[in-house]
Amino acid sequence: MSNMEHGDAAAATLRGYRKVQNAARQTLDEIVRFIEPGVSEIDLMHKCDELQRAAGVDSYWYRALPALVLAGEHTCLAISREAYVPDSARLRSNDVLTIDLNPAISGYCGDLARTYFIEDGQVRRAPRSDGEFIAGAHAQASLHALLQRVARPDLRFDELYGILKEAADRLECELLDYLGHSMQADMSALDFIAPNVTHTLGEAGLFTLEPQIRLKGGRYGFKHENIYFFAGTVLHEL
């Protein structure tokens, strides 16, 4: 394959991943209209399915689930180690909610998660009053900002794990689940941001950062997930 053909193929692959990630992003923007006190994890999982299908999603790569919706203290569950069963309990007027999407379109897989905050009955992407909510949102933003500062193509997954774990400790947060993983055609063979994983970020091509964290002594978990990739040596969010 010539350099031009290789470049065309890489651009087409990136377009495929961007298309499915944009469908996920659109869904998590639109779902805000349906989050309110009285709705349940089950309600929102079905609504996420409806919104993703309308955006062109044709399947779900993680356990065939349209969304991992966790509310209240369920936000601390480590789904990678536990079966996911959406709950019928209703959201309260002061509550926290995480939604993690894993859509696919024509074999290209996306991955996106956000935290939503309900304060005095109003859903917000950024909290304004609850101290634990504010601290959790700040910690998430800090970890993603740290990735932007330290990431380079030759950085290994286990090295990134050490950097992020140290930062989480400084932020007085505990890690509830894995920190992120590679994105690829075969999603059953992922590299994780974890100890002893020596592949580099550049070798992965596309990878996620999705720290699920809880403030030490806190009640709730917080998650924010993006897919990242390098253009040369510059890191970009997909």
JSON list of C-alpha atoms in Angstrom, two decimals:
[
{"chain": "A", "resi": 1, "resn": "MET", "atom": "CA", "xyz": [0.00, 0.00, 0.00]},
{"chain": "A", "resi": 2, "resn": "SER", "atom": "CA", "xyz": [1.37, 3.43, -0.93]},
{"chain": "A", "resi": 3, "resn": "ASN", "atom": "CA", "xyz": [1.76, 6.20, 1.64]},
{"chain": "A", "resi": 4, "resn": "MET", "atom": "CA", "xyz": [-1.21, 8.01, 0.07]},
{"chain": "A", "resi": 5, "resn": "GLU", "atom": "CA", "xyz": [-3.37, 4.89, 0.19]},
{"chain": "A", "resi": 6, "resn": "HIS", "atom": "CA", "xyz": [-2.31, 4.27, 3.78]},
{"chain": "A", "resi": 7, "resn": "GLY", "atom": "CA", "xyz": [-3.19, 7.86, 4.65]},
{"chain": "A", "resi": 8, "resn": "ASP", "atom": "CA", "xyz": [-6.59, 7.57, 2.96]},
{"chain": "A", "resi": 9, "resn": "ALA", "atom": "CA", "xyz": [-7.34, 4.35, 4.87]},
{"chain": "A", "resi": 10, "resn": "ALA", "atom": "CA", "xyz": [-6.35, 5.93, 8.20]},
{"chain": "A", "resi": 11, "resn": "ALA", "atom": "CA", "xyz": [-8.53, 8.98, 7.49]},
{"chain": "A", "resi": 12, "resn": "ALA", "atom": "CA", "xyz": [-11.49, 6.75, 6.60]},
{"chain": "A", "resi": 13, "resn": "THR", "atom": "CA", "xyz": [-11.03, 4.77, 9.82]},
{"chain": "A", "resi": 14, "resn": "LEU", "atom": "CA", "xyz": [-10.93, 7.95, 11.87]},
{"chain": "A", "resi": 15, "resn": "ARG", "atom": "CA", "xyz": [-14.12, 9.16, 10.17]},
{"chain": "A", "resi": 16, "resn": "GLY", "atom": "CA", "xyz": [-15.82, 5.89, 11.11]},
{"chain": "A", "resi": 17, "resn": "TYR", "atom": "CA", "xyz": [-14.88, 6.27, 14.77]},
{"chain": "A", "resi": 18, "resn": "ARG", "atom": "CA", "xyz": [-15.80, 9.95, 14.78]},
{"chain": "A", "resi": 19, "resn": "LYS", "atom": "CA", "xyz": [-19.25, 9.18, 13.35]},
{"chain": "A", "resi": 20, "resn": "VAL", "atom": "CA", "xyz": [-20.15, 6.74, 16.11]},
{"chain": "A", "resi": 21, "resn": "GLN", "atom": "CA", "xyz": [-18.61, 8.93, 18.83]},
{"chain": "A", "resi": 22, "resn": "ASN", "atom": "CA", "xyz": [-20.65, 11.88, 17.59]},
{"chain": "A", "resi": 23, "resn": "ALA", "atom": "CA", "xyz": [-23.80, 9.74, 17.84]},
{"chain": "A", "resi": 24, "resn": "ALA", "atom": "CA", "xyz": [-22.91, 9.02, 21.47]},
{"chain": "A", "resi": 25, "resn": "ARG", "atom": "CA", "xyz": [-22.19, 12.70, 22.14]},
{"chain": "A", "resi": 26, "resn": "GLN", "atom": "CA", "xyz": [-25.52, 13.72, 20.60]},
{"chain": "A", "resi": 27, "resn": "THR", "atom": "CA", "xyz": [-27.31, 11.17, 22.79]},
{"chain": "A", "resi": 28, "resn": "LEU", "atom": "CA", "xyz": [-25.71, 12.41, 25.99]},
{"chain": "A", "resi": 29, "resn": "ASP", "atom": "CA", "xyz": [-26.60, 15.98, 25.06]},
{"chain": "A", "resi": 30, "resn": "GLU", "atom": "CA", "xyz": [-30.22, 15.08, 24.33]},
{"chain": "A", "resi": 31, "resn": "ILE", "atom": "CA", "xyz": [-30.73, 12.83, 27.36]},
{"chain": "A", "resi": 32, "resn": "VAL", "atom": "CA", "xyz": [-30.60, 15.91, 29.62]},
{"chain": "A", "resi": 33, "resn": "ARG", "atom": "CA", "xyz": [-34.21, 16.65, 28.61]},
{"chain": "A", "resi": 34, "resn": "PHE", "atom": "CA", "xyz": [-35.33, 13.36, 30.15]},
{"chain": "A", "resi": 35, "resn": "ILE", "atom": "CA", "xyz": [-33.38, 13.42, 33.43]},
{"chain": "A", "resi": 36, "resn": "GLU", "atom": "CA", "xyz": [-35.54, 14.60, 36.31]},
{"chain": "A", "resi": 37, "resn": "PRO", "atom": "CA", "xyz": [-36.65, 13.47, 39.75]},
{"chain": "A", "resi": 38, "resn": "GLY", "atom": "CA", "xyz": [-38.96, 10.48, 39.40]},
{"chain": "A", "resi": 39, "resn": "VAL", "atom": "CA", "xyz": [-37.33, 8.74, 36.43]},
{"chain": "A", "resi": 40, "resn": "SER", "atom": "CA", "xyz": [-35.33, 5.54, 36.93]},
{"chain": "A", "resi": 41, "resn": "GLU", "atom": "CA", "xyz": [-32.15, 3.91, 35.63]},
{"chain": "A", "resi": 42, "resn": "ILE", "atom": "CA", "xyz": [-34.38, 1.60, 33.56]},
{"chain": "A", "resi": 43, "resn": "ASP", "atom": "CA", "xyz": [-36.26, 4.54, 32.02]},
{"chain": "A", "resi": 44, "resn": "LEU", "atom": "CA", "xyz": [-33.05, 6.29, 31.04]},
{"chain": "A", "resi": 45, "resn": "MET", "atom": "CA", "xyz": [-31.41, 3.15, 29.66]},
{"chain": "A", "resi": 46, "resn": "HIS", "atom": "CA", "xyz": [-34.36, 2.67, 27.29]},
{"chain": "A", "resi": 47, "resn": "LYS", "atom": "CA", "xyz": [-34.30, 6.35, 26.32]},
{"chain": "A", "resi": 48, "resn": "CYS", "atom": "CA", "xyz": [-30.57, 6.13, 25.56]},
{"chain": "A", "resi": 49, "resn": "ASP", "atom": "CA", "xyz": [-31.29, 3.17, 23.30]},
{"chain": "A", "resi": 50, "resn": "GLU", "atom": "CA", "xyz": [-34.00, 5.14, 21.48]},
{"chain": "A", "resi": 51, "resn": "LEU", "atom": "CA", "xyz": [-31.80, 8.21, 21.04]},
{"chain": "A", "resi": 52, "resn": "GLN", "atom": "CA", "xyz": [-28.78, 6.23, 19.86]},
{"chain": "A", "resi": 53, "resn": "ARG", "atom": "CA", "xyz": [-30.80, 4.25, 17.32]},
{"chain": "A", "resi": 54, "resn": "ALA", "atom": "CA", "xyz": [-32.22, 7.52, 15.99]},
{"chain": "A", "resi": 55, "resn": "ALA", "atom": "CA", "xyz": [-28.62, 8.77, 15.59]},
{"chain": "A", "resi": 56, "resn": "GLY", "atom": "CA", "xyz": [-27.69, 5.75, 13.46]},
{"chain": "A", "resi": 57, "resn": "VAL", "atom": "CA", "xyz": [-26.27, 3.33, 16.04]},
{"chain": "A", "resi": 58, "resn": "ASP", "atom": "CA", "xyz": [-26.79, -0.29, 14.94]},
{"chain": "A", "resi": 59, "resn": "SER", "atom": "CA", "xyz": [-25.39, -2.28, 17.89]},
{"chain": "A", "resi": 60, "resn": "TYR", "atom": "CA", "xyz": [-23.69, -2.13, 21.29]},
{"chain": "A", "resi": 61, "resn": "TRP", "atom": "CA", "xyz": [-20.28, -3.68, 21.82]},
{"chain": "A", "resi": 62, "resn": "TYR", "atom": "CA", "xyz": [-20.22, -4.03, 25.63]},
{"chain": "A", "resi": 63, "resn": "ARG", "atom": "CA", "xyz": [-22.47, -6.89, 26.79]},
{"chain": "A", "resi": 64, "resn": "ALA", "atom": "CA", "xyz": [-24.99, -5.73, 24.15]},
{"chain": "A", "resi": 65, "resn": "LEU", "atom": "CA", "xyz": [-26.11, -3.02, 26.61]},
{"chain": "A", "resi": 66, "resn": "PRO", "atom": "CA", "xyz": [-27.31, 0.33, 25.19]},
{"chain": "A", "resi": 67, "resn": "ALA", "atom": "CA", "xyz": [-26.16, 2.22, 28.29]},
{"chain": "A", "resi": 68, "resn": "LEU", "atom": "CA", "xyz": [-24.80, 1.75, 31.77]},
{"chain": "A", "resi": 69, "resn": "VAL", "atom": "CA", "xyz": [-26.97, 4.08, 33.84]},
{"chain": "A", "resi": 70, "resn": "LEU", "atom": "CA", "xyz": [-26.08, 4.37, 37.53]},
{"chain": "A", "resi": 71, "resn": "ALA", "atom": "CA", "xyz": [-27.82, 6.66, 40.01]},
{"chain": "A", "resi": 72, "resn": "GLY", "atom": "CA", "xyz": [-27.15, 7.64, 43.59]},
{"chain": "A", "resi": 73, "resn": "GLU", "atom": "CA", "xyz": [-24.86, 5.27, 45.45]},
{"chain": "A", "resi": 74, "resn": "HIS", "atom": "CA", "xyz": [-25.01, 2.88, 42.48]},
{"chain": "A", "resi": 75, "resn": "THR", "atom": "CA", "xyz": [-22.52, 5.26, 40.85]},
{"chain": "A", "resi": 76, "resn": "CYS", "atom": "CA", "xyz": [-19.86, 3.49, 42.94]},
{"chain": "A", "resi": 77, "resn": "LEU", "atom": "CA", "xyz": [-20.50, 0.06, 41.37]},
{"chain": "A", "resi": 78, "resn": "ALA", "atom": "CA", "xyz": [-17.61, -1.34, 39.36]},
{"chain": "A", "resi": 79, "resn": "ILE", "atom": "CA", "xyz": [-19.47, -2.73, 36.36]},
{"chain": "A", "resi": 80, "resn": "SER", "atom": "CA", "xyz": [-16.39, -4.42, 34.91]},
{"chain": "A", "resi": 81, "resn": "ARG", "atom": "CA", "xyz": [-16.51, -6.77, 37.92]},
{"chain": "A", "resi": 82, "resn": "GLU", "atom": "CA", "xyz": [-20.26, -6.97, 38.53]},
{"chain": "A", "resi": 83, "resn": "ALA", "atom": "CA", "xyz": [-23.36, -7.79, 36.52]},
{"chain": "A", "resi": 84, "resn": "TYR", "atom": "CA", "xyz": [-25.28, -4.71, 35.45]},
{"chain": "A", "resi": 85, "resn": "VAL", "atom": "CA", "xyz": [-28.96, -4.70, 36.39]},
{"chain": "A", "resi": 86, "resn": "PRO", "atom": "CA", "xyz": [-30.65, -1.30, 35.93]},
{"chain": "A", "resi": 87, "resn": "ASP", "atom": "CA", "xyz": [-32.73, -0.27, 38.94]},
{"chain": "A", "resi": 88, "resn": "SER", "atom": "CA", "xyz": [-36.35, 0.88, 39.07]},
{"chain": "A", "resi": 89, "resn": "ALA", "atom": "CA", "xyz": [-35.77, 3.26, 42.00]},
{"chain": "A", "resi": 90, "resn": "ARG", "atom": "CA", "xyz": [-36.62, 6.88, 41.17]},
{"chain": "A", "resi": 91, "resn": "LEU", "atom": "CA", "xyz": [-34.15, 9.75, 41.00]},
{"chain": "A", "resi": 92, "resn": "ARG", "atom": "CA", "xyz": [-34.38, 12.17, 43.90]},
{"chain": "A", "resi": 93, "resn": "SER", "atom": "CA", "xyz": [-34.42, 15.97, 43.87]},
{"chain": "A", "resi": 94, "resn": "ASN", "atom": "CA", "xyz": [-30.74, 15.96, 44.92]},
{"chain": "A", "resi": 95, "resn": "ASP", "atom": "CA", "xyz": [-28.93, 13.13, 43.21]},
{"chain": "A", "resi": 96, "resn": "VAL", "atom": "CA", "xyz": [-26.07, 12.16, 40.93]},
{"chain": "A", "resi": 97, "resn": "LEU", "atom": "CA", "xyz": [-26.19, 10.04, 37.78]},
{"chain": "A", "resi": 98, "resn": "THR", "atom": "CA", "xyz": [-23.58, 8.55, 35.45]},
{"chain": "A", "resi": 99, "resn": "ILE", "atom": "CA", "xyz": [-24.33, 7.31, 31.93]},
{"chain": "A", "resi": 100, "resn": "ASP", "atom": "CA", "xyz": [-21.77, 5.32, 29.94]},
{"chain": "A", "resi": 101, "resn": "LEU", "atom": "CA", "xyz": [-22.51, 4.54, 26.26]},
{"chain": "A", "resi": 102, "resn": "ASN", "atom": "CA", "xyz": [-20.83, 1.88, 24.10]},
{"chain": "A", "resi": 103, "resn": "PRO", "atom": "CA", "xyz": [-22.38, 2.19, 20.63]},
{"chain": "A", "resi": 104, "resn": "ALA", "atom": "CA", "xyz": [-21.24, 0.79, 17.30]},
{"chain": "A", "resi": 105, "resn": "ILE", "atom": "CA", "xyz": [-21.96, 1.77, 13.70]},
{"chain": "A", "resi": 106, "resn": "SER", "atom": "CA", "xyz": [-20.83, -0.51, 10.88]},
{"chain": "A", "resi": 107, "resn": "GLY", "atom": "CA", "xyz": [-18.25, -2.15, 13.13]},
{"chain": "A", "resi": 108, "resn": "TYR", "atom": "CA", "xyz": [-16.75, 1.09, 14.46]},
{"chain": "A", "resi": 109, "resn": "CYS", "atom": "CA", "xyz": [-17.09, 1.38, 18.25]},
{"chain": "A", "resi": 110, "resn": "GLY", "atom": "CA", "xyz": [-17.59, 4.45, 20.39]},
{"chain": "A", "resi": 111, "resn": "ASP", "atom": "CA", "xyz": [-17.28, 5.00, 24.13]},
{"chain": "A", "resi": 112, "resn": "LEU", "atom": "CA", "xyz": [-18.49, 8.04, 26.05]},
{"chain": "A", "resi": 113, "resn": "ALA", "atom": "CA", "xyz": [-19.56, 8.69, 29.63]},
{"chain": "A", "resi": 114, "resn": "ARG", "atom": "CA", "xyz": [-20.78, 11.71, 31.54]},
{"chain": "A", "resi": 115, "resn": "THR", "atom": "CA", "xyz": [-21.96, 12.59, 35.05]},
{"chain": "A", "resi": 116, "resn": "TYR", "atom": "CA", "xyz": [-25.16, 14.56, 35.64]},
{"chain": "A", "resi": 117, "resn": "PHE", "atom": "CA", "xyz": [-26.01, 16.38, 38.84]},
{"chain": "A", "resi": 118, "resn": "ILE", "atom": "CA", "xyz": [-29.52, 17.01, 40.17]},
{"chain": "A", "resi": 119, "resn": "GLU", "atom": "CA", "xyz": [-29.63, 19.90, 42.63]},
{"chain": "A", "resi": 120, "resn": "ASP", "atom": "CA", "xyz": [-32.96, 21.12, 44.00]},
{"chain": "A", "resi": 121, "resn": "GLY", "atom": "CA", "xyz": [-34.74, 19.23, 41.21]},
{"chain": "A", "resi": 122, "resn": "GLN", "atom": "CA", "xyz": [-32.66, 20.77, 38.39]},
{"chain": "A", "resi": 123, "resn": "VAL", "atom": "CA", "xyz": [-30.37, 18.63, 36.26]},
{"chain": "A", "resi": 124, "resn": "ARG", "atom": "CA", "xyz": [-26.97, 20.16, 35.52]},
{"chain": "A", "resi": 125, "resn": "ARG", "atom": "CA", "xyz": [-23.84, 19.10, 33.68]},
{"chain": "A", "resi": 126, "resn": "ALA", "atom": "CA", "xyz": [-21.76, 21.17, 36.15]},
{"chain": "A", "resi": 127, "resn": "PRO", "atom": "CA", "xyz": [-22.81, 21.29, 39.82]},
{"chain": "A", "resi": 128, "resn": "ARG", "atom": "CA", "xyz": [-23.31, 24.61, 41.60]},
{"chain": "A", "resi": 129, "resn": "SER", "atom": "CA", "xyz": [-24.09, 23.97, 45.27]},
{"chain": "A", "resi": 130, "resn": "ASP", "atom": "CA", "xyz": [-23.38, 20.47, 46.58]},
{"chain": "A", "resi": 131, "resn": "GLY", "atom": "CA", "xyz": [-19.83, 20.31, 47.92]},
{"chain": "A", "resi": 132, "resn": "GLU", "atom": "CA", "xyz": [-19.26, 16.63, 47.11]},
{"chain": "A", "resi": 133, "resn": "PHE", "atom": "CA", "xyz": [-20.60, 17.09, 43.57]},
{"chain": "A", "resi": 134, "resn": "ILE", "atom": "CA", "xyz": [-18.34, 20.10, 42.98]},
{"chain": "A", "resi": 135, "resn": "ALA", "atom": "CA", "xyz": [-15.25, 18.32, 44.29]},
{"chain": "A", "resi": 136, "resn": "GLY", "atom": "CA", "xyz": [-15.98, 15.21, 42.19]},
{"chain": "A", "resi": 137, "resn": "ALA", "atom": "CA", "xyz": [-16.46, 17.24, 39.02]},
{"chain": "A", "resi": 138, "resn": "HIS", "atom": "CA", "xyz": [-13.23, 19.15, 39.74]},
{"chain": "A", "resi": 139, "resn": "ALA", "atom": "CA", "xyz": [-11.29, 15.91, 40.22]},
{"chain": "A", "resi": 140, "resn": "GLN", "atom": "CA", "xyz": [-12.55, 14.52, 36.90]},
{"chain": "A", "resi": 141, "resn": "ALA", "atom": "CA", "xyz": [-11.61, 17.68, 35.04]},
{"chain": "A", "resi": 142, "resn": "SER", "atom": "CA", "xyz": [-8.17, 17.64, 36.69]},
{"chain": "A", "resi": 143, "resn": "LEU", "atom": "CA", "xyz": [-7.42, 14.08, 35.56]},
{"chain": "A", "resi": 144, "resn": "HIS", "atom": "CA", "xyz": [-8.40, 14.78, 31.94]},
{"chain": "A", "resi": 145, "resn": "ALA", "atom": "CA", "xyz": [-6.36, 18.00, 31.98]},
{"chain": "A", "resi": 146, "resn": "LEU", "atom": "CA", "xyz": [-3.40, 16.02, 33.34]},
{"chain": "A", "resi": 147, "resn": "LEU", "atom": "CA", "xyz": [-3.67, 13.55, 30.46]},
{"chain": "A", "resi": 148, "resn": "GLN", "atom": "CA", "xyz": [-3.48, 16.44, 28.00]},
{"chain": "A", "resi": 149, "resn": "ARG", "atom": "CA", "xyz": [-0.27, 17.63, 29.66]},
{"chain": "A", "resi": 150, "resn": "VAL", "atom": "CA", "xyz": [1.60, 14.32, 29.96]},
{"chain": "A", "resi": 151, "resn": "ALA", "atom": "CA", "xyz": [0.42, 12.17, 27.04]},
{"chain": "A", "resi": 152, "resn": "ARG", "atom": "CA", "xyz": [2.90, 11.36, 24.30]},
{"chain": "A", "resi": 153, "resn": "PRO", "atom": "CA", "xyz": [2.92, 8.52, 21.77]},
{"chain": "A", "resi": 154, "resn": "ASP", "atom": "CA", "xyz": [5.73, 6.61, 23.51]},
{"chain": "A", "resi": 155, "resn": "LEU", "atom": "CA", "xyz": [4.10, 6.76, 26.98]},
{"chain": "A", "resi": 156, "resn": "ARG", "atom": "CA", "xyz": [3.19, 3.26, 28.13]},
{"chain": "A", "resi": 157, "resn": "PHE", "atom": "CA", "xyz": [-0.20, 2.35, 29.55]},
{"chain": "A", "resi": 158, "resn": "ASP", "atom": "CA", "xyz": [1.34, 1.32, 32.88]},
{"chain": "A", "resi": 159, "resn": "GLU", "atom": "CA", "xyz": [3.30, 4.58, 33.09]},
{"chain": "A", "resi": 160, "resn": "LEU", "atom": "CA", "xyz": [0.10, 6.56, 32.53]},
{"chain": "A", "resi": 161, "resn": "TYR", "atom": "CA", "xyz": [-1.60, 4.49, 35.22]},
{"chain": "A", "resi": 162, "resn": "GLY", "atom": "CA", "xyz": [1.07, 5.46, 37.73]},
{"chain": "A", "resi": 163, "resn": "ILE", "atom": "CA", "xyz": [0.77, 9.16, 36.85]},
{"chain": "A", "resi": 164, "resn": "LEU", "atom": "CA", "xyz": [-3.03, 9.13, 37.16]},
{"chain": "A", "resi": 165, "resn": "LYS", "atom": "CA", "xyz": [-3.06, 7.05, 40.35]},
{"chain": "A", "resi": 166, "resn": "GLU", "atom": "CA", "xyz": [-0.67, 9.48, 42.01]},
{"chain": "A", "resi": 167, "resn": "ALA", "atom": "CA", "xyz": [-2.84, 12.41, 40.89]},
{"chain": "A", "resi": 168, "resn": "ALA", "atom": "CA", "xyz": [-6.00, 10.73, 42.21]},
{"chain": "A", "resi": 169, "resn": "ASP", "atom": "CA", "xyz": [-4.30, 10.24, 45.57]},
{"chain": "A", "resi": 170, "resn": "ARG", "atom": "CA", "xyz": [-3.38, 13.94, 45.67]},
{"chain": "A", "resi": 171, "resn": "LEU", "atom": "CA", "xyz": [-7.01, 14.79, 44.89]},
{"chain": "A", "resi": 172, "resn": "GLU", "atom": "CA", "xyz": [-8.04, 12.50, 47.78]},
{"chain": "A", "resi": 173, "resn": "CYS", "atom": "CA", "xyz": [-9.98, 10.21, 45.44]},
{"chain": "A", "resi": 174, "resn": "GLU", "atom": "CA", "xyz": [-10.12, 6.44, 45.19]},
{"chain": "A", "resi": 175, "resn": "LEU", "atom": "CA", "xyz": [-10.30, 4.59, 41.87]},
{"chain": "A", "resi": 176, "resn": "LEU", "atom": "CA", "xyz": [-13.41, 2.43, 41.63]},
{"chain": "A", "resi": 177, "resn": "ASP", "atom": "CA", "xyz": [-12.72, 0.72, 38.30]},
{"chain": "A", "resi": 178, "resn": "TYR", "atom": "CA", "xyz": [-10.18, 0.75, 35.49]},
{"chain": "A", "resi": 179, "resn": "LEU", "atom": "CA", "xyz": [-8.98, 4.09, 34.16]},
{"chain": "A", "resi": 180, "resn": "GLY", "atom": "CA", "xyz": [-9.37, 3.53, 30.42]},
{"chain": "A", "resi": 181, "resn": "HIS", "atom": "CA", "xyz": [-8.47, 1.27, 27.52]},
{"chain": "A", "resi": 182, "resn": "SER", "atom": "CA", "xyz": [-7.55, 1.02, 23.86]},
{"chain": "A", "resi": 183, "resn": "MET", "atom": "CA", "xyz": [-10.20, 1.27, 21.13]},
{"chain": "A", "resi": 184, "resn": "GLN", "atom": "CA", "xyz": [-9.94, -1.15, 18.22]},
{"chain": "A", "resi": 185, "resn": "ALA", "atom": "CA", "xyz": [-11.83, -3.42, 15.86]},
{"chain": "A", "resi": 186, "resn": "ASP", "atom": "CA", "xyz": [-11.57, -6.39, 18.25]},
{"chain": "A", "resi": 187, "resn": "MET", "atom": "CA", "xyz": [-12.99, -5.01, 21.47]},
{"chain": "A", "resi": 188, "resn": "SER", "atom": "CA", "xyz": [-12.45, -8.34, 23.26]},
{"chain": "A", "resi": 189, "resn": "ALA", "atom": "CA", "xyz": [-8.68, -7.80, 23.32]},
{"chain": "A", "resi": 190, "resn": "LEU", "atom": "CA", "xyz": [-8.25, -4.40, 24.92]},
{"chain": "A", "resi": 191, "resn": "ASP", "atom": "CA", "xyz": [-5.16, -2.91, 26.51]},
{"chain": "A", "resi": 192, "resn": "PHE", "atom": "CA", "xyz": [-6.05, -1.24, 29.81]},
{"chain": "A", "resi": 193, "resn": "ILE", "atom": "CA", "xyz": [-4.50, 1.70, 31.61]},
{"chain": "A", "resi": 194, "resn": "ALA", "atom": "CA", "xyz": [-3.24, -0.58, 34.34]},
{"chain": "A", "resi": 195, "resn": "PRO", "atom": "CA", "xyz": [-0.03, -1.91, 35.92]},
{"chain": "A", "resi": 196, "resn": "ASN", "atom": "CA", "xyz": [2.22, -4.09, 33.73]},
{"chain": "A", "resi": 197, "resn": "VAL", "atom": "CA", "xyz": [0.59, -3.08, 30.42]},
{"chain": "A", "resi": 198, "resn": "THR", "atom": "CA", "xyz": [3.61, -2.05, 28.37]},
{"chain": "A", "resi": 199, "resn": "HIS", "atom": "CA", "xyz": [2.01, -1.12, 25.03]},
{"chain": "A", "resi": 200, "resn": "THR", "atom": "CA", "xyz": [2.27, 2.58, 24.26]},
{"chain": "A", "resi": 201, "resn": "LEU", "atom": "CA", "xyz": [-0.49, 5.09, 23.63]},
{"chain": "A", "resi": 202, "resn": "GLY", "atom": "CA", "xyz": [0.83, 5.58, 20.11]},
{"chain": "A", "resi": 203, "resn": "GLU", "atom": "CA", "xyz": [0.63, 1.85, 19.41]},
{"chain": "A", "resi": 204, "resn": "ALA", "atom": "CA", "xyz": [-3.00, 1.86, 20.55]},
{"chain": "A", "resi": 205, "resn": "GLY", "atom": "CA", "xyz": [-3.93, 4.65, 18.14]},
{"chain": "A", "resi": 206, "resn": "LEU", "atom": "CA", "xyz": [-7.21, 5.38, 19.90]},
{"chain": "A", "resi": 207, "resn": "PHE", "atom": "CA", "xyz": [-7.72, 5.07, 23.65]},
{"chain": "A", "resi": 208, "resn": "THR", "atom": "CA", "xyz": [-10.11, 6.20, 26.36]},
{"chain": "A", "resi": 209, "resn": "LEU", "atom": "CA", "xyz": [-9.71, 7.91, 29.68]},
{"chain": "A", "resi": 210, "resn": "GLU", "atom": "CA", "xyz": [-12.64, 7.09, 31.96]},
{"chain": "A", "resi": 211, "resn": "PRO", "atom": "CA", "xyz": [-11.66, 7.32, 35.62]},
{"chain": "A", "resi": 212, "resn": "GLN", "atom": "CA", "xyz": [-14.54, 6.26, 37.85]},
{"chain": "A", "resi": 213, "resn": "ILE", "atom": "CA", "xyz": [-13.67, 7.91, 41.13]},
{"chain": "A", "resi": 214, "resn": "ARG", "atom": "CA", "xyz": [-15.09, 8.56, 44.58]},
{"chain": "A", "resi": 215, "resn": "LEU", "atom": "CA", "xyz": [-13.89, 11.15, 47.06]},
{"chain": "A", "resi": 216, "resn": "LYS", "atom": "CA", "xyz": [-12.35, 9.42, 50.05]},
{"chain": "A", "resi": 217, "resn": "GLY", "atom": "CA", "xyz": [-15.18, 9.15, 52.56]},
{"chain": "A", "resi": 218, "resn": "GLY", "atom": "CA", "xyz": [-17.74, 10.19, 49.91]},
{"chain": "A", "resi": 219, "resn": "ARG", "atom": "CA", "xyz": [-21.02, 8.55, 48.93]},
{"chain": "A", "resi": 220, "resn": "TYR", "atom": "CA", "xyz": [-20.99, 8.90, 45.15]},
{"chain": "A", "resi": 221, "resn": "GLY", "atom": "CA", "xyz": [-18.96, 7.92, 42.12]},
{"chain": "A", "resi": 222, "resn": "PHE", "atom": "CA", "xyz": [-18.14, 10.25, 39.22]},
{"chain": "A", "resi": 223, "resn": "LYS", "atom": "CA", "xyz": [-17.17, 9.37, 35.66]},
{"chain": "A", "resi": 224, "resn": "HIS", "atom": "CA", "xyz": [-16.19, 11.33, 32.57]},
{"chain": "A", "resi": 225, "resn": "GLU", "atom": "CA", "xyz": [-14.99, 9.47, 29.48]},
{"chain": "A", "resi": 226, "resn": "ASN", "atom": "CA", "xyz": [-13.54, 10.62, 26.17]},
{"chain": "A", "resi": 227, "resn": "ILE", "atom": "CA", "xyz": [-11.69, 8.87, 23.34]},
{"chain": "A", "resi": 228, "resn": "TYR", "atom": "CA", "xyz": [-8.31, 10.38, 22.50]},
{"chain": "A", "resi": 229, "resn": "PHE", "atom": "CA", "xyz": [-5.84, 9.99, 19.62]},
{"chain": "A", "resi": 230, "resn": "PHE", "atom": "CA", "xyz": [-2.60, 11.50, 18.38]},
{"chain": "A", "resi": 231, "resn": "ALA", "atom": "CA", "xyz": [-2.08, 13.54, 15.22]},
{"chain": "A", "resi": 232, "resn": "GLY", "atom": "CA", "xyz": [1.69, 13.37, 15.09]},
{"chain": "A", "resi": 233, "resn": "THR", "atom": "CA", "xyz": [2.66, 14.06, 18.69]},
{"chain": "A", "resi": 234, "resn": "VAL", "atom": "CA", "xyz": [-0.36, 16.22, 19.52]},
{"chain": "A", "resi": 235, "resn": "LEU", "atom": "CA", "xyz": [-3.18, 14.64, 21.54]},
{"chain": "A", "resi": 236, "resn": "HIS", "atom": "CA", "xyz": [-6.76, 15.26, 20.40]},
{"chain": "A", "resi": 237, "resn": "GLU", "atom": "CA", "xyz": [-10.19, 14.33, 21.73]},
{"chain": "A", "resi": 238, "resn": "LEU", "atom": "CA", "xyz": [-12.15, 12.36, 19.17]}
]
